[in-house]
Structure formats: structure tokens, C-alpha cells
GROMACS .gro file of C-alpha atoms in nm:
model
  452
    1MET     CA    1  -0.309   3.401  -0.442
    2GLY     CA    2  -0.324   3.013  -0.469
    3LEU     CA    3  -0.702   2.831  -0.488
    4HIS     CA    4  -0.992   2.909  -0.327
    5ASP     CA    5  -1.280   2.709  -0.286
    6GLU     CA    6  -1.641   2.844  -0.367
    7CYS     CA    7  -1.830   2.822  -0.052
    8GLY     CA    8  -1.943   2.664   0.220
    9VAL     CA    9  -2.339   2.610   0.351
   10VAL     CA   10  -2.582   2.484   0.626
   11GLY     CA   11  -2.907   2.389   0.734
   12ILE     CA   12  -3.094   2.404   1.031
   13PHE     CA   13  -3.475   2.214   1.118
   14GLY     CA   14  -3.602   2.184   1.431
   15CYS     CA   15  -3.498   2.445   1.638
   16GLU     CA   16  -3.623   2.798   1.744
   17ASN     CA   17  -3.321   2.956   1.704
   18ALA     CA   18  -3.255   2.838   1.346
   19ALA     CA   19  -3.131   3.159   1.260
   20SER     CA   20  -2.817   3.222   1.534
   21LEU     CA   21  -2.748   2.876   1.495
   22THR     CA   22  -2.647   2.889   1.133
   23TYR     CA   23  -2.475   3.249   1.205
   24PHE     CA   24  -2.260   3.045   1.480
   25ALA     CA   25  -2.266   2.744   1.187
   26LEU     CA   26  -2.117   2.944   0.920
   27VAL     CA   27  -1.856   3.169   1.120
   28SER     CA   28  -1.724   2.821   1.167
   29LEU     CA   29  -1.718   2.796   0.761
   30GLN     CA   30  -1.582   3.167   0.665
   31HIS     CA   31  -1.297   2.981   0.534
   32ARG     CA   32  -1.444   2.869   0.285
   33GLY     CA   33  -1.583   3.236   0.135
   34GLN     CA   34  -1.552   3.563   0.302
   35GLU     CA   35  -1.732   3.769  -0.013
   36SER     CA   36  -2.098   3.799   0.113
   37ALA     CA   37  -2.336   3.508   0.348
   38GLY     CA   38  -2.668   3.505   0.320
   39ILE     CA   39  -2.865   3.362   0.630
   40ALA     CA   40  -3.330   3.237   0.510
   41VAL     CA   41  -3.518   3.132   0.743
   42SER     CA   42  -3.904   2.961   0.740
   43ASP     CA   43  -4.132   3.057   0.985
   44GLY     CA   44  -4.352   2.809   0.872
   45GLU     CA   45  -4.595   3.017   0.636
   46LYS     CA   46  -4.274   3.229   0.471
   47ILE     CA   47  -3.940   3.237   0.403
   48LEU     CA   48  -3.751   3.545   0.538
   49LEU     CA   49  -3.408   3.652   0.368
   50HIS     CA   50  -3.123   3.863   0.481
   51LYS     CA   51  -2.807   3.824   0.311
   52ASP     CA   52  -2.502   4.072   0.212
   53MET     CA   53  -2.143   4.118   0.077
   54GLY     CA   54  -1.880   4.070   0.374
   55LEU     CA   55  -1.808   3.831   0.685
   56VAL     CA   56  -2.071   3.649   0.842
   57GLY     CA   57  -2.007   3.894   1.143
   58ASP     CA   58  -2.031   4.188   0.978
   59ILE     CA   59  -2.324   4.119   0.759
   60PHE     CA   60  -2.588   4.037   1.108
   61ALA     CA   61  -2.683   4.251   1.395
   62GLN     CA   62  -2.899   4.155   1.688
   63ASP     CA   63  -3.234   4.314   1.486
   64HIS     CA   64  -3.137   4.068   1.166
   65PHE     CA   65  -3.264   3.827   1.453
   66GLU     CA   66  -3.510   3.975   1.546
   67GLN     CA   67  -3.715   3.944   1.207
   68LEU     CA   68  -3.538   3.635   1.141
   69GLN     CA   69  -3.807   3.422   1.293
   70GLY     CA   70  -3.825   3.048   1.252
   71ASN     CA   71  -3.706   2.719   1.337
   72ILE     CA   72  -3.602   2.603   0.977
   73SER     CA   73  -3.311   2.750   0.794
   74VAL     CA   74  -3.005   2.751   0.527
   75GLY     CA   75  -2.740   2.967   0.534
   76HIS     CA   76  -2.422   2.993   0.319
   77VAL     CA   77  -2.099   3.188   0.283
   78ARG     CA   78  -1.928   3.223  -0.053
   79TYR     CA   79  -1.549   3.291  -0.223
   80ALA     CA   80  -1.640   3.494  -0.574
   81THR     CA   81  -1.486   3.403  -0.834
   82ALA     CA   82  -1.351   3.741  -1.032
   83GLY     CA   83  -1.607   3.899  -1.230
   84GLY     CA   84  -1.915   3.747  -0.999
   85ARG     CA   85  -1.881   3.923  -0.687
   86THR     CA   86  -2.241   4.139  -0.636
   87ILE     CA   87  -2.540   4.095  -0.443
   88ASP     CA   88  -2.684   3.969  -0.751
   89ASN     CA   89  -2.460   3.675  -0.662
   90ALA     CA   90  -2.475   3.629  -0.347
   91GLN     CA   91  -2.676   3.308  -0.162
   92PRO     CA   92  -2.837   3.182  -0.066
   93PHE     CA   93  -3.113   3.252  -0.360
   94LEU     CA   94  -3.509   3.273  -0.317
   95ASN     CA   95  -3.788   3.237  -0.519
   96THR     CA   96  -4.093   3.237  -0.437
   97PHE     CA   97  -4.461   3.152  -0.637
   98LYS     CA   98  -4.784   3.027  -0.634
   99LEU     CA   99  -4.711   2.722  -0.493
  100GLY     CA  100  -4.458   2.892  -0.189
  101SER     CA  101  -4.068   2.954  -0.134
  102ILE     CA  102  -3.731   2.766  -0.153
  103ALA     CA  103  -3.455   2.918  -0.071
  104LEU     CA  104  -3.083   2.714  -0.178
  105ALA     CA  105  -2.771   2.718  -0.110
  106HIS     CA  106  -2.528   2.502  -0.343
  107ASN     CA  107  -2.147   2.471  -0.272
  108GLY     CA  108  -1.995   2.321  -0.615
  109GLN     CA  109  -2.001   2.365  -0.982
  110LEU     CA  110  -2.227   2.275  -1.275
  111VAL     CA  111  -2.033   2.182  -1.573
  112ASN     CA  112  -2.333   2.204  -1.761
  113TYR     CA  113  -2.495   2.528  -1.658
  114GLU     CA  114  -2.478   2.727  -2.007
  115PRO     CA  115  -2.761   2.517  -2.196
  116LEU     CA  116  -2.948   2.448  -1.961
  117ARG     CA  117  -2.983   2.807  -1.896
  118GLU     CA  118  -3.010   2.890  -2.229
  119MET     CA  119  -3.265   2.634  -2.214
  120LEU     CA  120  -3.512   2.798  -1.896
  121GLU     CA  121  -3.430   3.134  -2.072
  122ASP     CA  122  -3.590   3.019  -2.410
  123SER     CA  123  -3.894   2.899  -2.180
  124GLY     CA  124  -3.992   3.240  -2.112
  125TYR     CA  125  -3.779   3.250  -1.737
  126THR     CA  126  -3.556   3.529  -1.632
  127PHE     CA  127  -3.288   3.544  -1.422
  128SER     CA  128  -3.159   3.811  -1.155
  129SER     CA  129  -2.815   3.699  -1.129
  130THR     CA  130  -2.454   3.500  -1.357
  131SER     CA  131  -2.523   3.234  -1.059
  132ASP     CA  132  -2.546   2.853  -1.172
  133THR     CA  133  -2.720   2.816  -0.806
  134GLU     CA  134  -2.971   3.004  -0.968
  135VAL     CA  135  -3.030   2.758  -1.288
  136ILE     CA  136  -3.064   2.477  -0.976
  137LEU     CA  137  -3.397   2.726  -0.831
  138LYS     CA  138  -3.528   2.759  -1.118
  139LEU     CA  139  -3.522   2.462  -1.250
  140ILE     CA  140  -3.664   2.264  -0.933
  141ALA     CA  141  -3.953   2.548  -0.939
  142ARG     CA  142  -4.073   2.444  -1.276
  143THR     CA  143  -4.195   2.124  -1.203
  144TYR     CA  144  -4.299   2.211  -0.880
  145LYS     CA  145  -4.704   2.138  -0.908
  146LYS     CA  146  -4.609   1.731  -0.873
  147GLY     CA  147  -4.441   1.816  -0.577
  148LEU     CA  148  -4.123   1.863  -0.346
  149GLU     CA  149  -3.938   1.549  -0.375
  150LYS     CA  150  -4.101   1.459  -0.805
  151SER     CA  151  -3.922   1.844  -0.870
  152LEU     CA  152  -3.636   1.737  -0.728
  153PHE     CA  153  -3.592   1.382  -0.875
  154ASN     CA  154  -3.677   1.603  -1.218
  155THR     CA  155  -3.389   1.848  -1.187
  156LEU     CA  156  -3.104   1.590  -1.012
  157GLN     CA  157  -3.149   1.431  -1.346
  158LEU     CA  158  -3.097   1.720  -1.596
  159ILE     CA  159  -2.774   1.891  -1.319
  160LYS     CA  160  -2.441   1.766  -1.374
  161GLY     CA  161  -2.096   1.869  -1.208
  162SER     CA  162  -2.016   1.931  -0.820
  163TYR     CA  163  -2.273   2.005  -0.632
  164ALA     CA  164  -2.336   1.982  -0.227
  165LEU     CA  165  -2.692   2.144  -0.180
  166CYS     CA  166  -2.931   2.272   0.123
  167ILE     CA  167  -3.286   2.392   0.063
  168ILE     CA  168  -3.551   2.503   0.276
  169THR     CA  169  -3.933   2.506   0.228
  170GLU     CA  170  -4.173   2.634   0.440
  171ASN     CA  171  -4.178   2.311   0.630
  172SER     CA  172  -3.869   2.094   0.483
  173LEU     CA  173  -3.488   2.052   0.508
  174ILE     CA  174  -3.315   1.889   0.174
  175GLY     CA  175  -3.024   1.826   0.168
  176VAL     CA  176  -2.799   1.681  -0.122
  177ARG     CA  177  -2.513   1.579  -0.284
  178ASP     CA  178  -2.376   1.499  -0.640
  179PRO     CA  179  -2.345   1.133  -0.721
  180ASN     CA  180  -1.954   1.161  -0.729
  181GLY     CA  181  -1.980   1.307  -0.406
  182ILE     CA  182  -1.706   1.528  -0.524
  183ARG     CA  183  -1.797   1.805  -0.197
  184PRO     CA  184  -1.850   1.776   0.161
  185LEU     CA  185  -2.176   1.773   0.334
  186CYS     CA  186  -2.275   1.588   0.647
  187LEU     CA  187  -2.587   1.555   0.892
  188GLY     CA  188  -2.595   1.641   1.224
  189LYS     CA  189  -2.818   1.624   1.542
  190VAL     CA  190  -2.879   1.933   1.704
  191GLY     CA  191  -3.080   1.949   2.039
  192GLU     CA  192  -3.420   1.784   1.917
  193GLY     CA  193  -3.357   1.872   1.508
  194TYR     CA  194  -3.126   1.880   1.216
  195ILE     CA  195  -2.821   2.059   1.117
  196LEU     CA  196  -2.672   1.998   0.772
  197ALA     CA  197  -2.287   2.106   0.670
  198SER     CA  198  -2.040   2.145   0.457
  199GLU     CA  199  -1.802   2.062   0.747
  200SER     CA  200  -1.849   1.810   1.073
  201CYS     CA  201  -1.708   2.163   1.290
  202ALA     CA  202  -2.015   2.347   1.200
  203ILE     CA  203  -2.212   2.084   1.342
  204ASP     CA  204  -1.921   2.151   1.648
  205ALA     CA  205  -2.014   2.457   1.664
  206VAL     CA  206  -2.408   2.471   1.738
  207ASN     CA  207  -2.279   2.134   1.969
  208GLY     CA  208  -2.450   1.912   1.786
  209GLU     CA  209  -2.356   1.567   1.716
  210PHE     CA  210  -2.205   1.428   1.388
  211ILE     CA  211  -2.456   1.177   1.297
  212ARG     CA  212  -2.267   1.055   0.902
  213ASP     CA  213  -2.129   1.227   0.545
  214VAL     CA  214  -2.462   1.216   0.343
  215GLU     CA  215  -2.337   0.985   0.106
  216PRO     CA  216  -2.252   1.078  -0.296
  217GLY     CA  217  -2.612   1.055  -0.474
  218GLU     CA  218  -2.848   1.072  -0.180
  219THR     CA  219  -3.116   1.346  -0.084
  220VAL     CA  220  -3.183   1.382   0.255
  221ILE     CA  221  -3.530   1.487   0.296
  222ILE     CA  222  -3.636   1.627   0.660
  223THR     CA  223  -3.970   1.714   0.779
  224LYS     CA  224  -4.179   1.696   1.116
  225ASP     CA  225  -4.300   1.337   1.035
  226GLY     CA  226  -3.837   1.229   1.037
  227LEU     CA  227  -3.605   1.240   0.784
  228LYS     CA  228  -3.551   1.048   0.499
  229SER     CA  229  -3.321   0.940   0.289
  230TYR     CA  230  -3.317   0.888  -0.147
  231LYS     CA  231  -3.023   0.755  -0.339
  232ASN     CA  232  -2.898   0.816  -0.664
  233ASP     CA  233  -2.914   0.489  -0.871
  234GLU     CA  234  -2.632   0.494  -1.073
  235LYS     CA  235  -2.320   0.368  -0.950
  236MET     CA  236  -2.073   0.582  -0.888
  237GLN     CA  237  -1.740   0.617  -0.741
  238LYS     CA  238  -1.699   0.843  -0.464
  239GLN     CA  239  -1.476   1.105  -0.619
  240THR     CA  240  -1.422   1.329  -0.327
  241CYS     CA  241  -1.267   1.681  -0.399
  242VAL     CA  242  -0.859   1.599  -0.263
  243PHE     CA  243  -0.796   1.947  -0.201
  244GLU     CA  244  -1.069   1.911   0.095
  245TYR     CA  245  -0.783   1.715   0.250
  246VAL     CA  246  -0.491   1.901   0.182
  247TYR     CA  247  -0.619   2.261   0.190
  248PHE     CA  248  -1.009   2.379   0.231
  249ALA     CA  249  -1.156   2.224   0.470
  250ARG     CA  250  -1.034   2.282   0.848
  251PRO     CA  251  -0.823   2.081   1.073
  252ASP     CA  252  -1.134   2.003   1.349
  253SER     CA  253  -1.296   1.844   1.010
  254VAL     CA  254  -1.328   1.542   0.977
  255ILE     CA  255  -1.481   1.440   0.590
  256ASP     CA  256  -1.581   1.043   0.452
  257GLY     CA  257  -1.441   0.899   0.764
  258ILE     CA  258  -1.083   1.108   0.712
  259SER     CA  259  -0.903   1.326   1.026
  260VAL     CA  260  -0.841   1.600   0.806
  261GLN     CA  261  -0.528   1.703   1.045
  262GLU     CA  262  -0.459   1.297   1.045
  263VAL     CA  263  -0.465   1.262   0.675
  264ARG     CA  264  -0.222   1.598   0.709
  265TYR     CA  265   0.022   1.478   0.959
  266LYS     CA  266   0.051   1.156   0.733
  267MET     CA  267   0.095   1.367   0.366
  268GLY     CA  268   0.378   1.554   0.603
  269SER     CA  269   0.572   1.205   0.691
  270VAL     CA  270   0.558   1.044   0.326
  271LEU     CA  271   0.689   1.353   0.217
  272ALA     CA  272   0.995   1.324   0.429
  273LYS     CA  273   0.983   0.964   0.308
  274GLU     CA  274   1.018   1.066  -0.046
  275SER     CA  275   1.261   1.333  -0.018
  276ALA     CA  276   1.433   1.449   0.329
  277VAL     CA  277   1.702   1.703   0.336
  278ASP     CA  278   1.998   1.764   0.642
  279ALA     CA  279   1.852   2.071   0.783
  280ASP     CA  280   1.769   2.244   1.116
  281VAL     CA  281   1.460   2.314   1.205
  282VAL     CA  282   1.082   2.257   0.986
  283ILE     CA  283   0.812   2.560   0.975
  284GLY     CA  284   0.455   2.566   0.839
  285VAL     CA  285   0.332   2.785   0.590
  286PRO     CA  286  -0.023   2.890   0.794
  287ASP     CA  287  -0.281   2.734   0.802
  288SER     CA  288  -0.239   2.474   0.574
  289GLY     CA  289   0.084   2.403   0.591
  290ILE     CA  290   0.107   2.336   0.973
  291GLY     CA  291   0.003   1.989   1.000
  292ALA     CA  292   0.211   1.850   0.687
  293ALA     CA  293   0.478   2.024   0.842
  294ILE     CA  294   0.437   1.864   1.221
  295GLY     CA  295   0.428   1.518   0.988
  296TYR     CA  296   0.745   1.602   0.831
  297SER     CA  297   0.893   1.711   1.121
  298LYS     CA  298   0.782   1.370   1.363
  299GLN     CA  299   0.970   1.130   1.050
  300THR     CA  300   1.252   1.351   1.034
  301GLY     CA  301   1.335   1.360   1.372
  302ILE     CA  302   1.390   1.761   1.244
  303PRO     CA  303   1.258   1.984   1.543
  304TYR     CA  304   0.936   2.169   1.408
  305VAL     CA  305   0.911   2.612   1.516
  306THR     CA  306   0.669   2.837   1.414
  307GLY     CA  307   0.850   3.049   1.224
  308ILE     CA  308   0.623   3.180   1.026
  309VAL     CA  309   0.301   3.445   1.207
  310LYS     CA  310   0.027   3.519   1.011
  311ASN     CA  311  -0.175   3.828   1.013
  312LYS     CA  312  -0.555   3.718   1.060
  313TYR     CA  313  -0.722   4.022   1.011
  314ILE     CA  314  -0.622   4.083   0.634
  315GLY     CA  315  -0.973   3.950   0.517
  316ARG     CA  316  -0.994   3.942   0.113
  317THR     CA  317  -1.177   4.278   0.113
  318PHE     CA  318  -0.893   4.447   0.006
  319ILE     CA  319  -0.845   4.389  -0.392
  320ALA     CA  320  -0.512   4.516  -0.555
  321PRO     CA  321  -0.500   4.688  -0.842
  322THR     CA  322  -0.217   4.531  -1.026
  323GLN     CA  323  -0.032   4.208  -0.985
  324LYS     CA  324   0.293   4.364  -0.843
  325GLU     CA  325   0.068   4.515  -0.567
  326ARG     CA  326  -0.100   4.134  -0.517
  327GLU     CA  327   0.236   3.959  -0.431
  328ASN     CA  328   0.361   4.243  -0.269
  329MET     CA  329   0.056   4.151   0.000
  330VAL     CA  330   0.246   3.831   0.080
  331PHE     CA  331   0.460   4.026   0.314
  332VAL     CA  332   0.168   4.210   0.515
  333LYS     CA  333   0.028   3.850   0.564
  334LEU     CA  334   0.296   3.636   0.639
  335ASN     CA  335   0.606   3.743   0.876
  336ALA     CA  336   0.907   3.501   0.976
  337ILE     CA  337   1.069   3.484   1.311
  338ARG     CA  338   1.456   3.544   1.315
  339SER     CA  339   1.488   3.377   1.654
  340ASP     CA  340   1.370   3.062   1.488
  341LEU     CA  341   1.555   3.108   1.137
  342ASN     CA  342   1.840   3.274   1.158
  343GLY     CA  343   2.153   3.076   1.055
  344LYS     CA  344   1.952   2.796   1.046
  345ARG     CA  345   1.889   2.544   0.744
  346VAL     CA  346   1.503   2.582   0.678
  347VAL     CA  347   1.243   2.304   0.560
  348VAL     CA  348   0.905   2.516   0.464
  349ILE     CA  349   0.650   2.279   0.429
  350ASP     CA  350   0.362   2.418   0.198
  351ASP     CA  351   0.027   2.303   0.088
  352SER     CA  352   0.087   2.373  -0.313
  353ILE     CA  353   0.232   2.566  -0.534
  354VAL     CA  354  -0.031   2.752  -0.701
  355ARG     CA  355   0.112   3.022  -0.999
  356GLY     CA  356   0.453   3.055  -0.729
  357THR     CA  357   0.413   3.471  -0.614
  358THR     CA  358   0.317   3.373  -0.284
  359SER     CA  359   0.625   3.118  -0.242
  360ARG     CA  360   0.944   3.354  -0.477
  361ARG     CA  361   0.769   3.605  -0.198
  362LEU     CA  362   0.776   3.359   0.142
  363VAL     CA  363   1.143   3.280   0.017
  364GLN     CA  364   1.239   3.578   0.033
  365ILE     CA  365   1.125   3.672   0.369
  366LEU     CA  366   1.270   3.366   0.518
  367ARG     CA  367   1.573   3.488   0.371
  368ARG     CA  368   1.517   3.852   0.473
  369ALA     CA  369   1.474   3.678   0.826
  370GLY     CA  370   1.855   3.508   0.826
  371ALA     CA  371   1.761   3.179   0.678
  372LYS     CA  372   2.075   3.002   0.559
  373GLU     CA  373   1.885   2.771   0.333
  374VAL     CA  374   1.573   2.686   0.223
  375HIS     CA  375   1.474   2.399   0.104
  376PHE     CA  376   1.063   2.420  -0.048
  377ARG     CA  377   0.779   2.078   0.001
  378VAL     CA  378   0.466   2.055  -0.067
  379SER     CA  379   0.268   1.886   0.061
  380SER     CA  380   0.016   1.819  -0.284
  381PRO     CA  381   0.148   1.707  -0.641
  382PRO     CA  382   0.198   1.954  -0.888
  383VAL     CA  383  -0.118   2.208  -0.973
  384LYS     CA  384  -0.113   2.104  -1.378
  385PHE     CA  385  -0.523   2.164  -1.437
  386PRO     CA  386  -0.732   2.359  -1.426
  387CYS     CA  387  -1.041   2.303  -1.167
  388HIS     CA  388  -1.355   2.330  -1.359
  389LEU     CA  389  -1.618   2.150  -1.068
  390GLY     CA  390  -1.584   2.451  -0.793
  391ILE     CA  391  -1.253   2.512  -0.730
  392ASP     CA  392  -1.132   2.893  -0.836
  393THR     CA  393  -0.851   2.856  -1.044
  394PRO     CA  394  -0.646   2.993  -1.259
  395SER     CA  395  -0.621   2.936  -1.617
  396LYS     CA  396  -0.358   2.671  -1.739
  397GLY     CA  397  -0.125   2.897  -1.861
  398GLU     CA  398  -0.058   3.088  -1.494
  399LEU     CA  399  -0.034   2.801  -1.365
  400ILE     CA  400   0.333   2.698  -1.299
  401SER     CA  401   0.367   2.333  -1.328
  402SER     CA  402   0.173   2.286  -1.649
  403GLU     CA  403   0.442   2.477  -1.799
  404HIS     CA  404   0.772   2.434  -1.629
  405ASP     CA  405   0.914   2.131  -1.412
  406VAL     CA  406   1.027   2.099  -1.108
  407SER     CA  407   1.399   2.207  -1.174
  408GLU     CA  408   1.275   2.543  -1.290
  409ILE     CA  409   1.009   2.622  -1.062
  410CYS     CA  410   1.314   2.591  -0.780
  411LYS     CA  411   1.537   2.831  -0.957
  412GLU     CA  412   1.168   3.045  -1.038
  413ILE     CA  413   1.103   3.063  -0.632
  414GLY     CA  414   1.456   3.117  -0.526
  415ALA     CA  415   1.506   2.812  -0.341
  416ASP     CA  416   1.744   2.570  -0.257
  417SER     CA  417   1.591   2.283  -0.287
  418LEU     CA  418   1.220   2.135  -0.435
  419ALA     CA  419   1.018   1.866  -0.386
  420PHE     CA  420   0.605   1.790  -0.436
  421ILE     CA  421   0.465   1.470  -0.221
  422SER     CA  422   0.408   1.180  -0.532
  423LEU     CA  423   0.031   1.142  -0.644
  424ASP     CA  424   0.082   0.748  -0.513
  425GLY     CA  425   0.223   0.887  -0.180
  426MET     CA  426  -0.109   1.133  -0.139
  427ILE     CA  427  -0.339   0.862  -0.201
  428THR     CA  428  -0.105   0.598  -0.003
  429ALA     CA  429  -0.110   0.866   0.317
  430LEU     CA  430  -0.555   0.931   0.254
  431ARG     CA  431  -0.568   0.510   0.278
  432GLU     CA  432  -0.358   0.506   0.550
  433CYS     CA  433  -0.643   0.704   0.754
  434ASN     CA  434  -0.983   0.501   0.626
  435ILE     CA  435  -0.867   0.189   0.450
  436HIS     CA  436  -1.233   0.227   0.361
  437SER     CA  437  -1.220   0.507   0.101
  438ASP     CA  438  -1.316   0.526  -0.192
  439GLY     CA  439  -1.172   0.751  -0.492
  440PHE     CA  440  -1.094   1.041  -0.533
  441CYS     CA  441  -1.112   1.377  -0.737
  442LYS     CA  442  -0.734   1.428  -0.868
  443GLY     CA  443  -0.804   1.639  -1.237
  444CYS     CA  444  -0.636   1.956  -1.052
  445PHE     CA  445  -0.320   1.734  -1.111
  446THR     CA  446  -0.393   1.431  -1.347
  447GLY     CA  447  -0.652   1.680  -1.603
  448GLU     CA  448  -0.882   1.333  -1.555
  449TYR     CA  449  -1.180   1.445  -1.376
  450PRO     CA  450  -1.533   1.255  -1.260
  451VAL     CA  451  -1.783   1.404  -1.495
  452GLY     CA  452  -1.722   1.493  -1.848
   0.00000   0.00000   0.00000
């Protein structure tokens, strides 16, 4: 119904129970993708892989871990765009050839995927998927005889877009972040070994110690000899996807020096300064609207109440065939607490409005619970443009803010009032959490992307 991130990645090096650590890390990243998951493990001689459709906890059983023996591993959770929900596109991808094996997991999206695939097909390469990840893997394999570092360097010269990569060979773990740092990737210690992960909460999940974020344009190679780092020569401004902070990341993660929970509090506070309204209670749409709602409540002094309960057992396995049925799923997913809302003027905070259908259903749920007034506040600016860099967004025509102004959207969703945080206000909130923070990718708000 809303925006969906594509993936979460994990890599482990130097831990005898690498597969089970990867499993726990992937469970903590399950919010980043719920369509498919997989783990590949190296025992120093060969790489074994298990992947399937579904949630991490449903895919892996004890006997899988008995087979997935080794101390180097890579894991992946995926949210697929429509049409891509097949086992063929599940990750990691594994390529075994005469010089060795490579398993690769990717979060992001290549903008030059089609010409690269065409080039490889013209050279005789065949593909088993429609995923841009397989293109990256084939490009590395193509020049692997020159050595891992050289083939990686050659591949990174060719690919354009957003990418956080975790790659394993028989005896190494590699992490790569695109030159703009659009997708997050961080590094930690776990026991005597290392971990790479999309979010710091995955390092916490395996009782690891966060070291630092992988820098934009940086390649980290970990072997038995230790850790080596290479930087891209291009001088690029960091452009972390702003929606990581607004919606995707878990509140207990820290990305590029910014606490996700802290910035959500700040966004709520800024939103209150920009568009306060007389009300009796403030509520947040679970889960990503709650931090901003608490910030809004503190700034205005209006009491924060729970107000809405989320059914956590729906998942995304049920695909409703019609738009009407999809919209009605909101009633199953969210329900109001009448005692919190009955007879009250309610401010409801959500992280974004995409199509507007969920927001309309939400207002209906609140009114059904007796809310006297419903004032809708949004902790991100209007989403007017689709993402081309790794987020599954509707087309421009389906984005309600690309076709309608705020008053029209307010009428469409049935609220008494509606306001979005300003773009400047959102950036102010981010900078207040880390004065050293660089730029952010704001393409979905402005139509200006860091990658052409």
C-alpha cells in the first residue's frame, strides 16, 4: 500500500557458527523484506546455499544449519516489486566456475541494468533471473581471472545506481557501498570475526560491536590476514536515502551517525512547530509514525496515547486480487482503541502519504472509534516522484501528491485538516541529530536524483 524497501544484507567472517549468526541478523532485518530470504556459507573450499520464498523463520530449519557449515556467510531478505516474486530472483546469488565460487547479496537498484545485461548476453552469458544482482555477479565473474580485487574494481567502474553489496568467496567477505552512499551498510565485530549489515540493529542482534558505517564509495575486503579498505577515487557527496530515517530503518538503528529514533522525535517536533493544531490527544500510526508522534506530543504538550493497534501477524503472503480488497486489508491490519479516542479531537501522525488509500481508511477507522475531529500530520514532505534507486514506489500518476495539492488530499482522505513537514524542516531535524551529516537523497520529494 505504501513504500517498500527492496532488501537487507548481512555478511559474517571468522565465526564458526556463521550461518546461525546470519539467521539471527536477518530476523532483525526482516522489516526490510518479507518475500524471500537466503543464506550462503563457505567452509573454505566450497560455498553452499539455501534460499526460498517466505519469512526467515519459515525458510530455515535445524537441518539446514547442519548442512550450512562454515565460518564465512552472506544473507539476504528481499521485498520484490510486482512481477518479480519468484524463487529465481531470491538472493544471495551463487556462481560457481572453474576459478572458484562467488555468492552475492545486493540492496539497491542499478539504473544501467538493461544495457549491462544486453552487453553480457551479447558476450554469451545466460541469466536465470530478471534481477540486476545477477548482472553484478556475472560482471565480477567475467574478469575474475585477473584476481578478486581487479575484477571488483572493473565491475564497480561499470555499474551505476544504488548498491550495498555483501559478497563472499571461499575465503573472503567483501562489502561495497555505492559512491553516493544511498543504501546503508555498516561494519561491526562479532567474537573474533566481523559482520557487515544493512543496519546496526543486526549487529546488536548477534551481540556484536558496531565499529563504523562503510563509507560511500568504499570497498571493504576481509580475509584471514585482516581488513583492507579501498576508496572510490570519485569525489561524491554522501546522499543517504532520507526514507531510511522516515520509514524503512528500525528505530533502534543508527545510520551514518544519526539515531533513527532520535530523528523521528525531531521530525515530530518540527512538524508541531510548523503546523500545530488544538487537539486532545496525539497518536502515531504504527510502527514508523510513533517516534514522530511522541516528538509532536512533547513539543505541543498534547498527551500521546496509543490510539491504534497493529496486527503483527498479517505479513505479506496474502495478495488481495483487487484494489478494493487491498484497501480493505487496512481494517485487518490496524484497529483503533475506542477508549483513547471517543469524543476526542485527534492528531494522527503518519510517516508518509503515497496513494492516499491507507490514509483514507485510517481516518474512517478513527471516526468509527468516536474521534470528534481527525487532524492528519505527516513527518515527510509530499511524495511526488517515483524512486529509481531501490524503493518499490508506485508510478508518478498513482502518487496522490503528484496530482493533488494539500487541500485536495485532505478532502480525499476525509480529514479535518492535513499538513506535511516542509523539506527544509525535515533536513533541519536530520542536521540537528548530526551536524556533520552530509547530503541526503530527496528524489521522491524533488525529482532530483543523485544518479542520472
